[in-house]
Amino acid sequence: MAPQIQQAQQDQRTAEARTAFTASLSSIGSNLDGDLRSRAANLHSNSAALSKQEADLAKETAVLSKQTAQWQKIADNSQEKLKEIGDVQNWAEMIERDLLVIEETLRMVDDNNVGQREDANGRTRPGANG
């Protein structure tokens, strides 16, 4: 009977070892499962936050696009006004040149007339001051 007792003790130790090993694996699995569940919950939470941020970003981008269009319109309008000012300045410079030409022409005519004044008899007197 001794070999049967040894076999029974051996079977009991094997069963205990198997139970301890299974409990150890279960404990490890529970710890890993808890970590994985925590990470999954964190990912889900972050996903929701990212979706909200994406929607907010799209909304702000649309607002920025509108503002950029308004600024572009103002810039284009300002450029057109500056062009008009340039046109007015060019026009004023042309008129100023024309007036200088007219002034010089009148001066030359006046100088010419001073040298040729007629007296009462219709004769020209050089250097007469009228």
Short mmCIF file of N, CA, C and O in Angstrom, two decimals:
data_model
loop_
_atom_site.label_atom_id
_atom_site.label_comp_id
_atom_site.label_asym_id
_atom_site.label_seq_id
_atom_site.Cartn_x
_atom_site.Cartn_y
_atom_site.Cartn_z
N MET A 1 0.77 -1.19 0.00
CA MET A 1 0.00 0.00 0.00
C MET A 1 0.82 1.26 0.00
O MET A 1 0.32 2.31 -0.30
N ALA A 2 1.92 1.13 0.30
CA ALA A 2 2.77 2.28 0.35
C ALA A 2 2.87 2.97 -0.99
O ALA A 2 2.86 4.20 -1.06
N PRO A 3 2.96 2.19 -2.08
CA PRO A 3 3.03 2.89 -3.35
C PRO A 3 1.71 3.60 -3.68
O PRO A 3 1.72 4.67 -4.32
N GLN A 4 0.61 3.06 -3.21
CA GLN A 4 -0.67 3.74 -3.48
C GLN A 4 -0.76 5.03 -2.69
O GLN A 4 -1.32 6.01 -3.17
N ILE A 5 -0.22 5.04 -1.48
CA ILE A 5 -0.25 6.25 -0.66
C ILE A 5 0.65 7.30 -1.30
O ILE A 5 0.29 8.48 -1.38
N GLN A 6 1.78 6.86 -1.77
CA GLN A 6 2.68 7.80 -2.42
C GLN A 6 2.04 8.36 -3.68
O GLN A 6 2.16 9.56 -3.98
N GLN A 7 1.36 7.51 -4.41
CA GLN A 7 0.67 7.95 -5.63
C GLN A 7 -0.43 8.93 -5.28
O GLN A 7 -0.60 9.94 -5.94
N ALA A 8 -1.16 8.67 -4.20
CA ALA A 8 -2.25 9.54 -3.79
C ALA A 8 -1.69 10.89 -3.34
O ALA A 8 -2.24 11.95 -3.66
N GLN A 9 -0.58 10.84 -2.61
CA GLN A 9 0.03 12.09 -2.16
C GLN A 9 0.57 12.87 -3.37
O GLN A 9 0.48 14.10 -3.42
N GLN A 10 1.14 12.12 -4.29
CA GLN A 10 1.66 12.75 -5.51
C GLN A 10 0.52 13.39 -6.29
O GLN A 10 0.64 14.52 -6.78
N ASP A 11 -0.60 12.72 -6.42
CA ASP A 11 -1.77 13.26 -7.14
C ASP A 11 -2.31 14.50 -6.44
O ASP A 11 -2.72 15.48 -7.08
N GLN A 12 -2.30 14.44 -5.08
CA GLN A 12 -2.81 15.57 -4.32
C GLN A 12 -1.90 16.78 -4.51
O GLN A 12 -2.36 17.90 -4.69
N ARG A 13 -0.58 16.57 -4.48
CA ARG A 13 0.36 17.68 -4.69
C ARG A 13 0.23 18.24 -6.11
O ARG A 13 0.30 19.45 -6.32
N THR A 14 0.04 17.36 -7.05
CA THR A 14 -0.15 17.81 -8.43
C THR A 14 -1.42 18.64 -8.55
O THR A 14 -1.43 19.70 -9.21
N ALA A 15 -2.48 18.19 -7.92
CA ALA A 15 -3.75 18.93 -7.97
C ALA A 15 -3.60 20.28 -7.29
O ALA A 15 -4.10 21.31 -7.78
N GLU A 16 -2.89 20.31 -6.15
CA GLU A 16 -2.67 21.58 -5.44
C GLU A 16 -1.81 22.52 -6.29
O GLU A 16 -2.08 23.73 -6.37
N ALA A 17 -0.78 21.96 -6.90
CA ALA A 17 0.07 22.79 -7.76
C ALA A 17 -0.71 23.33 -8.94
O ALA A 17 -0.56 24.49 -9.34
N ARG A 18 -1.55 22.47 -9.51
CA ARG A 18 -2.38 22.88 -10.64
C ARG A 18 -3.33 24.00 -10.22
O ARG A 18 -3.52 24.98 -10.94
N THR A 19 -3.93 23.86 -9.05
CA THR A 19 -4.86 24.87 -8.53
C THR A 19 -4.13 26.18 -8.28
O THR A 19 -4.63 27.26 -8.62
N ALA A 20 -2.94 26.10 -7.67
CA ALA A 20 -2.15 27.30 -7.39
C ALA A 20 -1.73 27.97 -8.70
O ALA A 20 -1.78 29.20 -8.83
N PHE A 21 -1.32 27.16 -9.68
CA PHE A 21 -0.92 27.70 -10.98
C PHE A 21 -2.10 28.37 -11.67
O PHE A 21 -1.98 29.47 -12.22
N THR A 22 -3.25 27.75 -11.63
CA THR A 22 -4.45 28.32 -12.26
C THR A 22 -4.84 29.62 -11.56
O THR A 22 -5.20 30.60 -12.23
N ALA A 23 -4.75 29.64 -10.23
CA ALA A 23 -5.08 30.86 -9.48
C ALA A 23 -4.10 31.96 -9.82
O ALA A 23 -4.48 33.14 -9.96
N SER A 24 -2.82 31.61 -9.95
CA SER A 24 -1.80 32.59 -10.31
C SER A 24 -2.07 33.16 -11.70
O SER A 24 -1.99 34.37 -11.91
N LEU A 25 -2.39 32.30 -12.66
CA LEU A 25 -2.72 32.78 -14.02
C LEU A 25 -3.97 33.65 -14.02
O LEU A 25 -4.04 34.67 -14.71
N SER A 26 -4.94 33.28 -13.24
CA SER A 26 -6.17 34.05 -13.14
C SER A 26 -5.88 35.43 -12.56
O SER A 26 -6.42 36.44 -13.03
N SER A 27 -5.02 35.48 -11.55
CA SER A 27 -4.65 36.75 -10.93
C SER A 27 -3.92 37.64 -11.93
O SER A 27 -4.21 38.84 -12.04
N ILE A 28 -2.98 37.05 -12.66
CA ILE A 28 -2.25 37.82 -13.68
C ILE A 28 -3.23 38.32 -14.74
O ILE A 28 -3.19 39.49 -15.16
N GLY A 29 -4.12 37.45 -15.19
CA GLY A 29 -5.11 37.83 -16.20
C GLY A 29 -6.02 38.94 -15.71
O GLY A 29 -6.34 39.87 -16.45
N SER A 30 -6.40 38.88 -14.43
CA SER A 30 -7.26 39.92 -13.87
C SER A 30 -6.53 41.26 -13.83
O SER A 30 -7.10 42.31 -14.14
N ASN A 31 -5.25 41.21 -13.42
CA ASN A 31 -4.47 42.46 -13.39
C ASN A 31 -4.32 43.05 -14.80
O ASN A 31 -4.50 44.25 -15.00
N LEU A 32 -3.99 42.20 -15.77
CA LEU A 32 -3.86 42.68 -17.15
C LEU A 32 -5.19 43.14 -17.70
O LEU A 32 -5.27 44.16 -18.40
N ASP A 33 -6.25 42.41 -17.37
CA ASP A 33 -7.58 42.77 -17.84
C ASP A 33 -7.98 44.14 -17.29
O ASP A 33 -8.52 44.97 -18.01
N GLY A 34 -7.69 44.38 -16.01
CA GLY A 34 -8.01 45.67 -15.39
C GLY A 34 -7.25 46.81 -16.06
O GLY A 34 -7.82 47.86 -16.34
N ASP A 35 -5.95 46.58 -16.33
CA ASP A 35 -5.16 47.60 -17.02
C ASP A 35 -5.70 47.87 -18.42
O ASP A 35 -5.81 49.02 -18.85
N LEU A 36 -6.04 46.79 -19.12
CA LEU A 36 -6.55 46.95 -20.49
C LEU A 36 -7.90 47.66 -20.49
O LEU A 36 -8.16 48.51 -21.35
N ARG A 37 -8.75 47.33 -19.53
CA ARG A 37 -10.06 48.01 -19.45
C ARG A 37 -9.86 49.50 -19.14
O ARG A 37 -10.55 50.35 -19.70
N SER A 38 -8.92 49.79 -18.26
CA SER A 38 -8.63 51.19 -17.91
C SER A 38 -8.12 51.94 -19.13
O SER A 38 -8.55 53.07 -19.41
N ARG A 39 -7.22 51.32 -19.87
CA ARG A 39 -6.71 51.96 -21.09
C ARG A 39 -7.79 52.15 -22.14
O ARG A 39 -7.86 53.17 -22.81
N ALA A 40 -8.65 51.15 -22.28
CA ALA A 40 -9.75 51.25 -23.25
C ALA A 40 -10.70 52.39 -22.87
O ALA A 40 -11.14 53.16 -23.73
N ALA A 41 -10.99 52.53 -21.59
CA ALA A 41 -11.86 53.63 -21.14
C ALA A 41 -11.18 54.97 -21.40
O ALA A 41 -11.82 55.93 -21.84
N ASN A 42 -9.88 55.03 -21.16
CA ASN A 42 -9.11 56.26 -21.40
C ASN A 42 -9.12 56.61 -22.89
O ASN A 42 -9.31 57.77 -23.27
N LEU A 43 -8.92 55.61 -23.74
CA LEU A 43 -8.95 55.84 -25.19
C LEU A 43 -10.31 56.34 -25.64
O LEU A 43 -10.42 57.24 -26.47
N HIS A 44 -11.36 55.73 -25.10
CA HIS A 44 -12.72 56.14 -25.47
C HIS A 44 -12.96 57.59 -25.04
O HIS A 44 -13.51 58.39 -25.81
N SER A 45 -12.52 57.93 -23.83
CA SER A 45 -12.68 59.29 -23.33
C SER A 45 -11.88 60.27 -24.20
O SER A 45 -12.39 61.34 -24.55
N ASN A 46 -10.66 59.91 -24.53
CA ASN A 46 -9.83 60.78 -25.37
C ASN A 46 -10.42 60.92 -26.77
O ASN A 46 -10.33 61.99 -27.38
N SER A 47 -11.01 59.87 -27.27
CA SER A 47 -11.63 59.92 -28.60
C SER A 47 -12.77 60.93 -28.61
O SER A 47 -12.90 61.72 -29.55
N ALA A 48 -13.58 60.93 -27.56
CA ALA A 48 -14.68 61.89 -27.47
C ALA A 48 -14.15 63.32 -27.39
O ALA A 48 -14.66 64.23 -28.05
N ALA A 49 -13.08 63.51 -26.60
CA ALA A 49 -12.49 64.85 -26.47
C ALA A 49 -11.91 65.30 -27.81
O ALA A 49 -12.06 66.46 -28.21
N LEU A 50 -11.24 64.39 -28.52
CA LEU A 50 -10.68 64.73 -29.83
C LEU A 50 -11.77 65.07 -30.84
O LEU A 50 -11.61 65.98 -31.65
N SER A 51 -12.88 64.35 -30.80
CA SER A 51 -13.99 64.64 -31.71
C SER A 51 -14.55 66.03 -31.44
O SER A 51 -14.84 66.79 -32.38
N LYS A 52 -14.68 66.40 -30.15
CA LYS A 52 -15.16 67.73 -29.81
C LYS A 52 -14.17 68.79 -30.29
O LYS A 52 -14.56 69.81 -30.86
N GLN A 53 -12.87 68.55 -30.06
CA GLN A 53 -11.86 69.50 -30.51
C GLN A 53 -11.86 69.63 -32.03
O GLN A 53 -11.68 70.73 -32.56
N GLU A 54 -12.07 68.53 -32.72
CA GLU A 54 -12.13 68.56 -34.19
C GLU A 54 -13.30 69.41 -34.66
O GLU A 54 -13.16 70.23 -35.58
N ALA A 55 -14.45 69.25 -34.01
CA ALA A 55 -15.62 70.05 -34.38
C ALA A 55 -15.38 71.53 -34.09
O ALA A 55 -15.71 72.39 -34.91
N ASP A 56 -14.78 71.82 -32.93
CA ASP A 56 -14.48 73.20 -32.57
C ASP A 56 -13.49 73.81 -33.57
O ASP A 56 -13.63 74.96 -33.98
N LEU A 57 -12.49 73.03 -33.95
CA LEU A 57 -11.50 73.51 -34.91
C LEU A 57 -12.14 73.80 -36.27
O LEU A 57 -11.83 74.82 -36.89
N ALA A 58 -13.03 72.93 -36.70
CA ALA A 58 -13.72 73.17 -37.98
C ALA A 58 -14.54 74.45 -37.92
O ALA A 58 -14.55 75.24 -38.88
N LYS A 59 -15.21 74.67 -36.78
CA LYS A 59 -16.03 75.87 -36.62
C LYS A 59 -15.15 77.13 -36.63
O LYS A 59 -15.45 78.10 -37.31
N GLU A 60 -14.05 77.09 -35.88
CA GLU A 60 -13.15 78.24 -35.83
C GLU A 60 -12.48 78.49 -37.18
O GLU A 60 -12.24 79.64 -37.56
N THR A 61 -12.20 77.43 -37.91
CA THR A 61 -11.60 77.57 -39.24
C THR A 61 -12.58 78.27 -40.18
O THR A 61 -12.18 79.11 -40.99
N ALA A 62 -13.86 77.93 -40.07
CA ALA A 62 -14.87 78.60 -40.90
C ALA A 62 -14.95 80.08 -40.57
O ALA A 62 -15.03 80.93 -41.47
N VAL A 63 -14.90 80.41 -39.27
CA VAL A 63 -14.94 81.82 -38.85
C VAL A 63 -13.71 82.55 -39.38
O VAL A 63 -13.80 83.67 -39.90
N LEU A 64 -12.55 81.91 -39.26
CA LEU A 64 -11.31 82.51 -39.74
C LEU A 64 -11.35 82.71 -41.25
O LEU A 64 -10.87 83.72 -41.76
N SER A 65 -11.94 81.78 -41.95
CA SER A 65 -12.06 81.89 -43.41
C SER A 65 -12.92 83.10 -43.78
O SER A 65 -12.57 83.85 -44.70
N LYS A 66 -14.03 83.29 -43.07
CA LYS A 66 -14.88 84.46 -43.33
C LYS A 66 -14.12 85.75 -43.06
O LYS A 66 -14.19 86.69 -43.84
N GLN A 67 -13.41 85.78 -41.94
CA GLN A 67 -12.66 86.98 -41.58
C GLN A 67 -11.56 87.26 -42.61
O GLN A 67 -11.34 88.41 -42.99
N THR A 68 -10.91 86.22 -43.07
CA THR A 68 -9.87 86.39 -44.09
C THR A 68 -10.48 86.96 -45.37
O THR A 68 -9.89 87.84 -46.01
N ALA A 69 -11.65 86.48 -45.75
CA ALA A 69 -12.33 87.00 -46.95
C ALA A 69 -12.66 88.48 -46.77
O ALA A 69 -12.50 89.28 -47.71
N GLN A 70 -13.11 88.86 -45.56
CA GLN A 70 -13.41 90.27 -45.30
C GLN A 70 -12.15 91.11 -45.38
O GLN A 70 -12.17 92.20 -45.97
N TRP A 71 -11.07 90.63 -44.81
CA TRP A 71 -9.81 91.37 -44.86
C TRP A 71 -9.30 91.48 -46.30
O TRP A 71 -8.76 92.51 -46.69
N GLN A 72 -9.48 90.43 -47.08
CA GLN A 72 -9.05 90.47 -48.48
C GLN A 72 -9.86 91.52 -49.25
O GLN A 72 -9.31 92.26 -50.06
N LYS A 73 -11.16 91.60 -48.94
CA LYS A 73 -12.02 92.60 -49.59
C LYS A 73 -11.56 94.01 -49.22
O LYS A 73 -11.48 94.89 -50.08
N ILE A 74 -11.23 94.21 -47.93
CA ILE A 74 -10.74 95.52 -47.49
C ILE A 74 -9.41 95.85 -48.17
O ILE A 74 -9.19 96.98 -48.62
N ALA A 75 -8.52 94.86 -48.25
CA ALA A 75 -7.23 95.08 -48.90
C ALA A 75 -7.40 95.43 -50.38
O ALA A 75 -6.75 96.35 -50.88
N ASP A 76 -8.28 94.71 -51.06
CA ASP A 76 -8.53 95.00 -52.47
C ASP A 76 -9.11 96.40 -52.65
O ASP A 76 -8.71 97.14 -53.55
N ASN A 77 -10.05 96.77 -51.77
CA ASN A 77 -10.67 98.09 -51.83
C ASN A 77 -9.62 99.17 -51.58
O ASN A 77 -9.58 100.19 -52.26
N SER A 78 -8.76 98.93 -50.59
CA SER A 78 -7.70 99.90 -50.28
C SER A 78 -6.74 100.04 -51.45
O SER A 78 -6.30 101.15 -51.77
N GLN A 79 -6.42 98.93 -52.07
CA GLN A 79 -5.52 98.98 -53.23
C GLN A 79 -6.14 99.80 -54.36
O GLN A 79 -5.46 100.59 -55.01
N GLU A 80 -7.44 99.62 -54.56
CA GLU A 80 -8.14 100.39 -55.60
C GLU A 80 -8.13 101.88 -55.27
O GLU A 80 -7.90 102.72 -56.14
N LYS A 81 -8.34 102.20 -53.99
CA LYS A 81 -8.32 103.61 -53.57
C LYS A 81 -6.93 104.21 -53.76
O LYS A 81 -6.80 105.36 -54.20
N LEU A 82 -5.90 103.44 -53.42
CA LEU A 82 -4.53 103.94 -53.63
C LEU A 82 -4.25 104.16 -55.11
O LEU A 82 -3.57 105.13 -55.48
N LYS A 83 -4.78 103.28 -55.95
CA LYS A 83 -4.61 103.46 -57.39
C LYS A 83 -5.30 104.75 -57.84
O LYS A 83 -4.75 105.51 -58.64
N GLU A 84 -6.50 105.00 -57.29
CA GLU A 84 -7.21 106.23 -57.65
C GLU A 84 -6.43 107.46 -57.19
O GLU A 84 -6.35 108.46 -57.91
N ILE A 85 -5.84 107.36 -55.99
CA ILE A 85 -5.02 108.49 -55.50
C ILE A 85 -3.84 108.70 -56.44
O ILE A 85 -3.50 109.84 -56.76
N GLY A 86 -3.23 107.61 -56.87
CA GLY A 86 -2.12 107.71 -57.82
C GLY A 86 -2.57 108.34 -59.11
O GLY A 86 -1.86 109.17 -59.70
N ASP A 87 -3.77 107.99 -59.59
CA ASP A 87 -4.30 108.58 -60.81
C ASP A 87 -4.54 110.08 -60.62
O ASP A 87 -4.23 110.89 -61.51
N VAL A 88 -5.08 110.47 -59.47
CA VAL A 88 -5.32 111.89 -59.19
C VAL A 88 -4.00 112.64 -59.11
O VAL A 88 -3.85 113.75 -59.64
N GLN A 89 -3.00 112.01 -58.47
CA GLN A 89 -1.68 112.65 -58.38
C GLN A 89 -1.08 112.84 -59.77
O GLN A 89 -0.55 113.90 -60.09
N ASN A 90 -1.19 111.84 -60.61
CA ASN A 90 -0.68 111.93 -61.98
C ASN A 90 -1.41 113.03 -62.73
O ASN A 90 -0.79 113.83 -63.45
N TRP A 91 -2.73 113.09 -62.57
CA TRP A 91 -3.54 114.13 -63.22
C TRP A 91 -3.10 115.52 -62.75
O TRP A 91 -2.94 116.44 -63.56
N ALA A 92 -2.88 115.66 -61.45
CA ALA A 92 -2.46 116.96 -60.89
C ALA A 92 -1.09 117.35 -61.44
O ALA A 92 -0.85 118.53 -61.75
N GLU A 93 -0.19 116.39 -61.56
CA GLU A 93 1.14 116.69 -62.10
C GLU A 93 1.04 117.11 -63.56
O GLU A 93 1.75 118.03 -64.00
N MET A 94 0.16 116.49 -64.33
CA MET A 94 -0.01 116.87 -65.73
C MET A 94 -0.57 118.29 -65.82
O MET A 94 -0.13 119.09 -66.65
N ILE A 95 -1.54 118.62 -64.98
CA ILE A 95 -2.11 119.97 -64.99
C ILE A 95 -1.05 120.99 -64.58
O ILE A 95 -0.95 122.07 -65.17
N GLU A 96 -0.23 120.61 -63.58
CA GLU A 96 0.83 121.52 -63.15
C GLU A 96 1.81 121.78 -64.30
O GLU A 96 2.22 122.93 -64.54
N ARG A 97 2.17 120.74 -65.04
CA ARG A 97 3.07 120.93 -66.19
C ARG A 97 2.42 121.83 -67.24
O ARG A 97 3.06 122.72 -67.81
N ASP A 98 1.15 121.59 -67.52
CA ASP A 98 0.44 122.42 -68.50
C ASP A 98 0.41 123.88 -68.05
O ASP A 98 0.61 124.81 -68.87
N LEU A 99 0.15 124.10 -66.75
CA LEU A 99 0.12 125.47 -66.25
C LEU A 99 1.49 126.12 -66.33
O LEU A 99 1.60 127.33 -66.63
N LEU A 100 2.55 125.34 -66.09
CA LEU A 100 3.91 125.88 -66.22
C LEU A 100 4.20 126.26 -67.67
O LEU A 100 4.82 127.30 -67.94
N VAL A 101 3.73 125.45 -68.61
CA VAL A 101 3.91 125.76 -70.03
C VAL A 101 3.14 127.03 -70.39
O VAL A 101 3.66 127.93 -71.07
N ILE A 102 1.91 127.14 -69.89
CA ILE A 102 1.10 128.34 -70.17
C ILE A 102 1.76 129.56 -69.54
O ILE A 102 1.85 130.63 -70.16
N GLU A 103 2.25 129.40 -68.30
CA GLU A 103 2.91 130.52 -67.62
C GLU A 103 4.14 130.98 -68.39
O GLU A 103 4.36 132.18 -68.59
N GLU A 104 4.94 130.00 -68.85
CA GLU A 104 6.15 130.36 -69.61
C GLU A 104 5.77 131.02 -70.93
O GLU A 104 6.39 132.01 -71.36
N THR A 105 4.72 130.53 -71.57
CA THR A 105 4.27 131.13 -72.83
C THR A 105 3.81 132.56 -72.60
O THR A 105 4.16 133.47 -73.38
N LEU A 106 3.02 132.79 -71.55
CA LEU A 106 2.55 134.15 -71.24
C LEU A 106 3.72 135.07 -70.90
O LEU A 106 3.73 136.25 -71.27
N ARG A 107 4.71 134.55 -70.19
CA ARG A 107 5.90 135.35 -69.86
C ARG A 107 6.63 135.76 -71.13
O ARG A 107 7.03 136.90 -71.30
N MET A 108 6.76 134.78 -72.05
CA MET A 108 7.45 135.10 -73.30
C MET A 108 6.66 136.12 -74.11
O MET A 108 7.24 137.05 -74.70
N VAL A 109 5.35 135.99 -74.16
CA VAL A 109 4.51 136.95 -74.88
C VAL A 109 4.62 138.31 -74.23
O VAL A 109 4.75 139.34 -74.91
N ASP A 110 4.58 138.34 -72.91
CA ASP A 110 4.67 139.62 -72.19
C ASP A 110 6.04 140.27 -72.43
O ASP A 110 6.12 141.48 -72.64
N ASP A 111 7.12 139.47 -72.38
CA ASP A 111 8.45 140.02 -72.66
C ASP A 111 8.53 140.57 -74.08
O ASP A 111 9.14 141.60 -74.34
N ASN A 112 7.91 139.91 -74.99
CA ASN A 112 7.89 140.34 -76.38
C ASN A 112 7.10 141.63 -76.53
O ASN A 112 7.48 142.52 -77.29
N ASN A 113 6.00 141.75 -75.81
CA ASN A 113 5.15 142.94 -75.89
C ASN A 113 5.81 144.14 -75.25
O ASN A 113 5.63 145.26 -75.68
N VAL A 114 6.60 143.93 -74.21
CA VAL A 114 7.27 145.05 -73.54
C VAL A 114 8.26 145.70 -74.48
O VAL A 114 8.41 146.92 -74.51
N GLY A 115 8.93 144.90 -75.27
CA GLY A 115 9.93 145.43 -76.20
C GLY A 115 9.29 146.11 -77.40
O GLY A 115 9.94 146.87 -78.09
N GLN A 116 8.02 145.91 -77.68
CA GLN A 116 7.40 146.46 -78.88
C GLN A 116 6.10 147.18 -78.54
O GLN A 116 5.02 146.70 -78.83
N ARG A 117 6.18 148.32 -77.94
CA ARG A 117 4.98 149.11 -77.64
C ARG A 117 4.79 150.16 -78.75
O ARG A 117 5.76 150.76 -79.22
N GLU A 118 3.58 150.34 -79.13
CA GLU A 118 3.31 151.35 -80.16
C GLU A 118 2.99 152.68 -79.50
O GLU A 118 2.36 152.72 -78.45
N ASP A 119 3.41 153.75 -80.16
CA ASP A 119 3.05 155.05 -79.65
C ASP A 119 1.70 155.45 -80.23
O ASP A 119 1.06 154.68 -80.92
N ALA A 120 1.27 156.66 -80.00
CA ALA A 120 -0.04 157.12 -80.45
C ALA A 120 -0.15 157.15 -81.96
O ALA A 120 -1.23 157.04 -82.52
N ASN A 121 0.97 157.30 -82.66
CA ASN A 121 0.96 157.36 -84.11
C ASN A 121 1.02 155.97 -84.74
O ASN A 121 1.07 155.87 -85.97
N GLY A 122 1.09 154.93 -83.90
CA GLY A 122 1.14 153.57 -84.44
C GLY A 122 2.52 153.08 -84.69
O GLY A 122 2.71 152.04 -85.31
N ARG A 123 3.55 153.93 -84.27
CA ARG A 123 4.92 153.48 -84.47
C ARG A 123 5.37 152.73 -83.24
O ARG A 123 5.04 153.08 -82.11
N THR A 124 6.21 151.72 -83.46
CA THR A 124 6.73 150.92 -82.37
C THR A 124 7.89 151.62 -81.74
O THR A 124 8.79 152.11 -82.41
N ARG A 125 7.87 151.70 -80.43
CA ARG A 125 8.97 152.29 -79.70
C ARG A 125 9.69 151.19 -78.96
O ARG A 125 9.11 150.56 -78.07
N PRO A 126 10.92 150.93 -79.29
CA PRO A 126 11.67 149.88 -78.58
C PRO A 126 11.88 150.29 -77.13
O PRO A 126 12.22 151.43 -76.83
N GLY A 127 11.66 149.36 -76.21
CA GLY A 127 11.90 149.58 -74.79
C GLY A 127 10.90 150.43 -74.09
O GLY A 127 11.08 150.82 -72.96
N ALA A 128 9.77 150.77 -74.74
CA ALA A 128 8.76 151.59 -74.10
C ALA A 128 8.01 150.78 -73.08
O ALA A 128 7.70 149.61 -73.29
N ASN A 129 7.64 151.44 -71.95
CA ASN A 129 6.93 150.73 -70.88
C ASN A 129 5.47 151.08 -70.84
O ASN A 129 4.83 150.98 -69.81
N GLY A 130 4.86 151.46 -71.80
CA GLY A 130 3.47 151.63 -71.97
C GLY A 130 2.77 152.46 -71.09
O GLY A 130 1.89 152.78 -70.63
#
